[in-house]
């Protein structure tokens, strides 16, 4: 997590950064739907086609590291 480039947009449609997604996950959003509700990710024009799998990977990495 710390070695990531945290300023990059993970959700390009809504311009939501990787750092914002990670913050949401650290704060307890442990499903893609919970991250979407908190950040707006997956609600852009592609409806999550470009970011959903990346968000799930971050959630899995976080939960595996607990």
CSV table of C-alpha atoms in Angstrom, one decimal, residues 9-36:
chain,number,residue,atom,x,y,z
A,9,UNK,CA,-7.0,8.3,-10.6
A,10,UNK,CA,-8.3,4.8,-9.9
A,11,UNK,CA,-11.8,5.8,-11.1
A,12,UNK,CA,-11.1,8.0,-14.2
A,13,UNK,CA,-14.7,8.8,-15.0
A,14,UNK,CA,-15.3,10.4,-11.6
A,15,UNK,CA,-11.7,11.5,-11.1
A,16,UNK,CA,-11.4,9.6,-7.8
A,17,UNK,CA,-7.8,8.9,-6.7
A,18,UNK,CA,-6.3,5.6,-5.5
A,19,UNK,CA,-5.6,7.4,-2.2
A,20,UNK,CA,-9.3,8.2,-1.7
A,21,UNK,CA,-10.3,4.6,-2.5
A,22,UNK,CA,-7.7,3.3,0.0
A,23,UNK,CA,-8.9,5.7,2.7
A,24,UNK,CA,-12.4,4.5,2.2
A,25,UNK,CA,-11.3,0.9,2.6
A,26,UNK,CA,-9.2,1.6,5.7
A,27,UNK,CA,-12.3,3.3,7.1
A,28,UNK,CA,-14.3,0.1,6.8
A,29,UNK,CA,-15.7,0.0,3.2
A,30,UNK,CA,-14.9,-3.7,2.5
A,31,UNK,CA,-17.1,-4.2,-0.5
A,32,UNK,CA,-17.1,-2.4,-3.9
A,33,UNK,CA,-20.6,-1.3,-3.2
A,34,UNK,CA,-19.5,0.3,0.1
A,35,UNK,CA,-16.6,2.0,-1.5
A,36,UNK,CA,-18.9,3.3,-4.2
